[in-house]
Amino acid sequence: MEEKIVIEINNLTKVYTSLFSRFKVKAVDNLSLTIRSGEVFGLLGPNGSGKTTTIKTLLGLIFPTSGEALVLGKSPREVAVKDRIGFLPEESYLYPFLTAEETLDFYGQIFKIPLRPRRKKIDELLELMELNHARKRPVKEYSKGMARRLGFAQAIINDPDVIFLDEPTSGLDPVMSRHVKNIIIDLKKKGKTILLSSHLLADVENVCDRLAILHKGRLQKVGSVKELLSQDQISNVTLKGLTPELQEKLKKMVTQAGAEVVNVQLASDTLETLFLRTIKEDPDEKNSGGDQPDL
Ligand code: ADP
Ligand code: MG
């Protein structure tokens, strides 16, 4: 795997000042991250933790208050960089009266893709997102999941090298969520670099190479799921047929041996436990200013 740095965030801080309020919100606080070519990187955090702000800065949609955010070694405001970026916004901005076909045609034209390859690309994308049956229906008739998939198709119509996905699985049922995750894994196989955000832990755990946990704009932890969990010295024991009695016996045995049973749940919930504890352990949690919504 190529070790080229694709996304570089150095001491990024973003403070929002509202015209109508005396309050300032530090949405991102001295964040530094490096994402390499071919990585799927997850920004994980509760609502209001600064994920969207970080992504918007990387897209050049907003300016940092201090620090810098570079994509492909350059400011994301440079046109040459913009052409190589794909973006799925948190809320899909789709025109309700256009059909899926027309929507993708519109975005394909924005990227100046000539008619024939554009049609081919649209067919491919509608197939990939399982929207072929609804290609001639106006978007206003779409379910949330369908609209999300169309948004995804739109985000990758220019065959971007770097893809930003803000909450890609939100509003999707587990089957569609898995489908979207498979698409992300396929894109990774094609060598794309992907930064995605989520507050849904199970949705990122088995798709991201590395994760960053954000809380109140600050980086709390970064690493692979494996590293993050081993940092915390947590092991998973997979059992079948665990009765309440056996669970009690095990607990006693473990406690006597000087260890601790942290969690008895499905294995996939382990990251959730880490996440919730990380947020709780944040020293700033105690003197919360109340600007940001709680968990
Ligand atoms: P996330 O995507 O993790 O939910 P955001 O980046 O959207 O978080 O928001 C981080 C913080 O910044 C929140 O407290 C939010 O209310 C605040 N915020 C976001 N956008 C603006 C804005 N345009 N003006 C003022 N405050 C904002
Ligand atoms: Mg957001």
Coordinates of C-alpha atoms and ligand atoms in Angstrom, one line a residue:
M1 CA 0.0 0.0 0.0
E2 CA 1.2 3.4 -0.9
E3 CA 2.1 5.5 2.1
K4 CA 1.2 8.9 0.7
I5 CA -0.5 11.4 3.0
V6 CA -3.8 12.3 1.4
I7 CA -5.5 14.3 4.2
E8 CA -3.5 16.4 6.7
I9 CA -5.1 18.3 9.5
N10 CA -2.7 20.4 11.6
N11 CA -3.9 22.0 14.9
L12 CA -7.2 22.8 13.3
T13 CA -9.5 25.1 15.4
K14 CA -12.9 26.4 14.3
V15 CA -14.8 28.8 16.4
Y16 CA -18.3 29.8 15.2
T17 CA -19.5 33.2 16.2
S18 CA -23.2 33.8 15.8
L19 CA -24.5 37.2 14.9
F20 CA -27.6 36.7 17.0
S21 CA -25.9 35.3 20.0
R22 CA -23.2 36.4 22.4
F23 CA -21.9 32.9 22.6
K24 CA -19.0 31.4 20.6
V25 CA -18.9 27.7 19.9
K26 CA -15.5 26.0 19.6
A27 CA -16.7 23.3 17.2
V28 CA -13.2 21.9 16.5
D29 CA -10.4 22.4 19.0
N30 CA -6.8 21.9 18.0
L31 CA -7.3 18.8 16.0
S32 CA -4.5 17.1 14.2
L33 CA -4.9 14.0 12.1
T34 CA -3.1 12.4 9.2
I35 CA -4.9 10.1 6.7
R36 CA -3.0 8.0 4.2
S37 CA -3.7 6.9 0.7
G38 CA -6.1 4.0 0.5
E39 CA -7.3 4.3 4.1
V40 CA -10.9 4.2 5.3
F41 CA -10.9 6.6 8.2
G42 CA -13.8 7.1 10.6
L43 CA -14.6 10.2 12.6
L44 CA -16.6 9.0 15.5
G45 CA -18.4 11.2 18.0
P46 CA -21.8 12.2 19.4
N47 CA -23.9 14.9 17.8
G48 CA -22.2 18.3 18.0
S49 CA -18.6 16.9 18.4
G50 CA -17.3 18.6 15.3
K51 CA -17.4 15.9 12.7
T52 CA -19.3 17.9 10.1
T53 CA -17.2 21.0 10.8
T54 CA -14.0 19.1 10.2
I55 CA -15.4 17.7 6.9
K56 CA -16.6 21.1 5.7
T57 CA -13.1 22.6 6.4
L58 CA -11.5 19.8 4.4
L59 CA -13.9 20.5 1.6
G60 CA -13.0 24.2 1.7
L61 CA -16.6 25.2 2.5
I62 CA -15.5 27.0 5.6
F63 CA -12.3 28.6 6.8
P64 CA -10.4 27.4 9.8
T65 CA -10.1 29.9 12.7
S66 CA -6.5 28.6 13.1
G67 CA -4.5 25.7 11.9
E68 CA -4.8 24.1 8.5
A69 CA -6.6 21.3 6.6
L70 CA -4.9 20.0 3.5
V71 CA -6.2 17.5 0.9
L72 CA -3.6 16.0 -1.5
G73 CA -1.1 18.4 0.0
K74 CA -3.0 21.5 -1.1
S75 CA -5.7 23.7 0.1
P76 CA -9.1 22.2 -0.8
R77 CA -10.1 25.5 -2.3
E78 CA -7.8 24.8 -5.3
V79 CA -9.8 23.7 -8.3
A80 CA -7.4 20.9 -9.1
V81 CA -8.1 19.4 -5.7
K82 CA -11.9 19.9 -5.9
D83 CA -12.0 17.8 -9.1
R84 CA -10.6 14.8 -7.2
I85 CA -12.9 15.0 -4.2
G86 CA -16.3 13.4 -3.8
F87 CA -18.7 14.5 -1.0
L88 CA -21.9 13.0 0.5
P89 CA -23.4 15.7 2.7
E90 CA -25.1 14.9 6.0
E91 CA -28.4 16.0 4.5
S92 CA -28.8 15.1 0.8
Y93 CA -29.4 18.2 -1.3
L94 CA -31.5 16.6 -4.0
Y95 CA -34.0 18.3 -6.2
P96 CA -37.4 16.8 -5.4
F97 CA -38.8 17.1 -8.9
L98 CA -35.9 15.5 -10.8
T99 CA -35.7 11.7 -11.3
A100 CA -32.6 9.7 -10.2
E101 CA -31.5 9.7 -13.8
E102 CA -31.9 13.4 -14.2
T103 CA -30.2 14.1 -10.9
L104 CA -27.1 12.1 -11.9
D105 CA -27.1 13.6 -15.4
F106 CA -27.1 17.1 -13.8
Y107 CA -24.1 16.3 -11.6
G108 CA -22.3 14.5 -14.4
Q109 CA -22.7 17.7 -16.5
I110 CA -21.3 19.8 -13.7
F111 CA -18.2 17.6 -13.9
K112 CA -18.2 18.0 -17.7
I113 CA -18.4 14.3 -18.3
P114 CA -19.3 13.8 -22.1
L115 CA -22.7 12.4 -23.0
R116 CA -21.7 8.8 -23.7
P117 CA -19.5 8.0 -20.7
R118 CA -21.9 10.0 -18.6
R119 CA -24.8 7.7 -19.6
K120 CA -22.7 4.6 -19.0
K121 CA -21.6 6.0 -15.6
I122 CA -25.2 6.7 -14.6
D123 CA -26.3 3.2 -15.5
E124 CA -23.4 1.7 -13.5
L125 CA -24.2 3.9 -10.5
L126 CA -27.9 3.2 -10.5
E127 CA -27.1 -0.5 -10.7
L128 CA -24.6 -0.3 -7.9
M129 CA -27.0 1.5 -5.6
E130 CA -29.9 -0.7 -6.5
L131 CA -32.0 2.2 -7.8
N132 CA -32.5 1.0 -11.4
H133 CA -36.1 0.2 -10.8
A134 CA -36.8 3.7 -9.6
R135 CA -34.6 5.6 -12.1
K136 CA -37.5 7.4 -13.7
R137 CA -39.3 8.4 -10.5
P138 CA -39.0 11.8 -9.0
V139 CA -36.8 12.0 -5.9
K140 CA -39.6 13.4 -3.8
E141 CA -41.2 9.9 -3.9
Y142 CA -38.0 8.3 -2.6
S143 CA -37.6 6.8 0.9
K144 CA -34.8 8.2 3.0
G145 CA -32.7 5.1 2.2
M146 CA -33.2 5.6 -1.5
A147 CA -32.4 9.3 -1.3
R148 CA -29.2 8.4 0.6
R149 CA -28.1 5.9 -2.0
L150 CA -28.8 8.4 -4.8
G151 CA -26.7 11.0 -2.8
F152 CA -23.9 8.4 -2.6
A153 CA -24.1 7.8 -6.4
Q154 CA -23.9 11.6 -6.9
A155 CA -20.9 11.8 -4.5
I156 CA -18.8 9.4 -6.6
I157 CA -20.0 10.3 -10.2
N158 CA -16.7 12.1 -10.9
D159 CA -14.7 9.0 -9.9
P160 CA -13.0 10.9 -7.1
D161 CA -9.7 9.8 -5.4
V162 CA -10.7 11.2 -2.0
I163 CA -14.3 10.7 -0.7
F164 CA -15.9 12.4 2.2
L165 CA -19.0 10.8 3.6
D166 CA -20.9 12.6 6.3
E167 CA -23.0 10.0 8.2
P168 CA -23.3 7.7 5.1
T169 CA -25.4 5.1 6.9
S170 CA -27.8 7.4 8.7
G171 CA -31.4 6.6 8.0
L172 CA -30.6 3.3 6.4
D173 CA -32.0 -0.1 7.6
P174 CA -29.4 -2.7 8.6
V175 CA -29.5 -4.4 5.2
M176 CA -28.9 -1.2 3.2
S177 CA -26.4 -0.1 5.8
R178 CA -24.4 -3.3 5.1
H179 CA -24.8 -2.6 1.4
V180 CA -23.4 0.9 1.7
K181 CA -20.5 -0.5 3.8
N182 CA -19.7 -3.0 1.1
I183 CA -19.6 -0.2 -1.4
I184 CA -17.2 1.7 0.8
I185 CA -15.0 -1.5 1.0
D186 CA -15.2 -1.8 -2.8
L187 CA -14.1 1.8 -3.2
K188 CA -11.2 1.2 -0.9
K189 CA -10.2 -1.8 -3.0
K190 CA -10.1 0.6 -6.0
G191 CA -7.5 2.6 -4.0
K192 CA -9.8 5.4 -2.9
T193 CA -9.1 7.2 0.3
I194 CA -12.3 7.6 2.4
L195 CA -13.1 9.8 5.4
L196 CA -16.5 9.1 6.9
S197 CA -18.2 10.3 10.0
S198 CA -20.7 8.6 12.1
H199 CA -22.4 8.6 15.5
L200 CA -23.4 5.0 14.9
L201 CA -20.6 2.9 16.2
A202 CA -21.5 -0.5 14.8
D203 CA -21.7 1.1 11.4
V204 CA -18.0 2.1 11.3
E205 CA -16.4 -0.7 13.3
N206 CA -16.1 -3.2 10.5
V207 CA -15.4 -0.8 7.7
C208 CA -12.8 1.6 9.0
D209 CA -9.0 0.9 9.0
R210 CA -8.6 3.6 11.7
L211 CA -10.9 5.7 13.8
A212 CA -10.7 8.9 15.7
I213 CA -13.1 9.6 18.6
L214 CA -14.1 13.2 18.9
H215 CA -15.8 14.9 21.8
K216 CA -16.5 18.6 22.0
G217 CA -14.2 19.2 19.0
R218 CA -11.3 17.5 20.6
L219 CA -9.5 14.3 19.6
Q220 CA -9.9 11.8 22.4
K221 CA -8.5 8.7 20.8
V222 CA -7.1 7.6 17.5
G223 CA -6.1 4.2 16.1
S224 CA -7.4 1.0 14.6
V225 CA -10.3 -0.6 16.3
K226 CA -7.9 -3.3 17.5
E227 CA -5.4 -0.8 18.8
L228 CA -8.0 1.3 20.5
L229 CA -9.4 -1.7 22.3
S230 CA -6.0 -3.1 23.2
Q231 CA -5.0 0.3 24.6
D232 CA -7.8 -0.2 27.0
Q233 CA -6.6 -3.7 27.7
I234 CA -10.0 -5.1 27.0
S235 CA -10.4 -8.6 25.6
N236 CA -13.4 -10.2 24.1
V237 CA -14.4 -13.7 25.1
T238 CA -17.0 -15.2 22.8
L239 CA -19.3 -17.6 24.6
K240 CA -22.3 -19.6 23.5
G241 CA -25.0 -20.7 26.0
L242 CA -24.0 -18.3 28.8
T243 CA -26.7 -18.7 31.5
P244 CA -27.1 -16.1 34.3
E245 CA -25.7 -18.7 36.7
L246 CA -22.6 -19.3 34.7
Q247 CA -22.2 -15.5 34.2
E248 CA -22.2 -15.1 38.0
K249 CA -19.7 -17.9 38.4
L250 CA -17.5 -16.4 35.8
K251 CA -17.7 -13.0 37.3
K252 CA -16.6 -14.4 40.7
M253 CA -13.7 -16.3 39.1
V254 CA -12.5 -13.3 37.1
T255 CA -12.7 -11.0 40.1
Q256 CA -10.9 -13.4 42.3
A257 CA -8.1 -13.5 39.7
G258 CA -7.8 -9.7 40.0
A259 CA -9.4 -8.9 36.6
E260 CA -12.7 -7.3 35.9
V261 CA -15.7 -8.1 33.8
V262 CA -16.4 -4.8 32.0
N263 CA -19.2 -5.8 29.8
V264 CA -21.3 -8.8 29.0
Q265 CA -22.9 -8.1 25.7
L266 CA -22.7 -8.9 22.1
A267 CA -19.1 -8.6 20.9
S268 CA -19.9 -5.9 18.4
D269 CA -20.9 -3.6 21.3
T270 CA -17.4 -3.5 22.7
L271 CA -16.5 -0.4 20.7
E272 CA -19.6 1.3 22.0
T273 CA -18.5 0.7 25.5
L274 CA -15.1 2.2 24.8
F275 CA -16.8 5.1 23.2
L276 CA -19.2 5.9 26.0
R277 CA -16.5 5.6 28.6
T278 CA -14.1 7.8 26.6
I279 CA -16.7 10.5 26.5
K280 CA -17.5 10.1 30.2
E281 CA -13.8 10.2 31.1
D282 CA -13.2 13.5 29.2
P283 CA -12.2 15.9 32.0
D284 CA -14.1 18.7 30.2
E285 CA -17.3 16.7 30.6
K286 CA -17.5 17.8 34.2
N287 CA -17.3 21.5 33.5
S288 CA -19.4 21.4 30.4
G289 CA -20.4 24.9 29.2
G290 CA -23.6 23.5 27.8
D291 CA -23.0 24.8 24.3
Q292 CA -23.1 21.4 22.8
P293 CA -25.9 18.9 23.1
D294 CA -25.3 16.0 25.5
L295 CA -25.0 12.4 24.4
Ligands
ADP1 P1 -21.3 17.0 14.4 O1 -21.2 16.9 12.9 O2 -20.2 16.1 15.1 O3 -22.7 16.7 14.9 P2 -20.9 19.8 14.0 O4 -19.6 20.0 13.4 O5 -22.1 19.9 13.1 O6 -20.9 18.5 14.8 O7 -21.1 20.9 15.2 C1 -20.1 21.1 16.2 C2 -20.6 22.3 17.1 O8 -20.6 23.5 16.3 C3 -22.0 22.1 17.6 O9 -22.1 22.6 18.9 C4 -22.8 22.9 16.7 O10 -24.0 23.4 17.3 C5 -21.9 24.0 16.3 N1 -22.1 24.6 15.0 C6 -22.1 23.9 13.8 N2 -22.3 24.7 12.7 C7 -22.5 25.9 13.2 C8 -22.8 27.2 12.7 N3 -22.8 27.4 11.3 N4 -22.9 28.3 13.5 C9 -22.8 28.1 14.8 N5 -22.5 27.0 15.4 C10 -22.4 25.9 14.7
MG2 MG -22.6 16.2 11.6

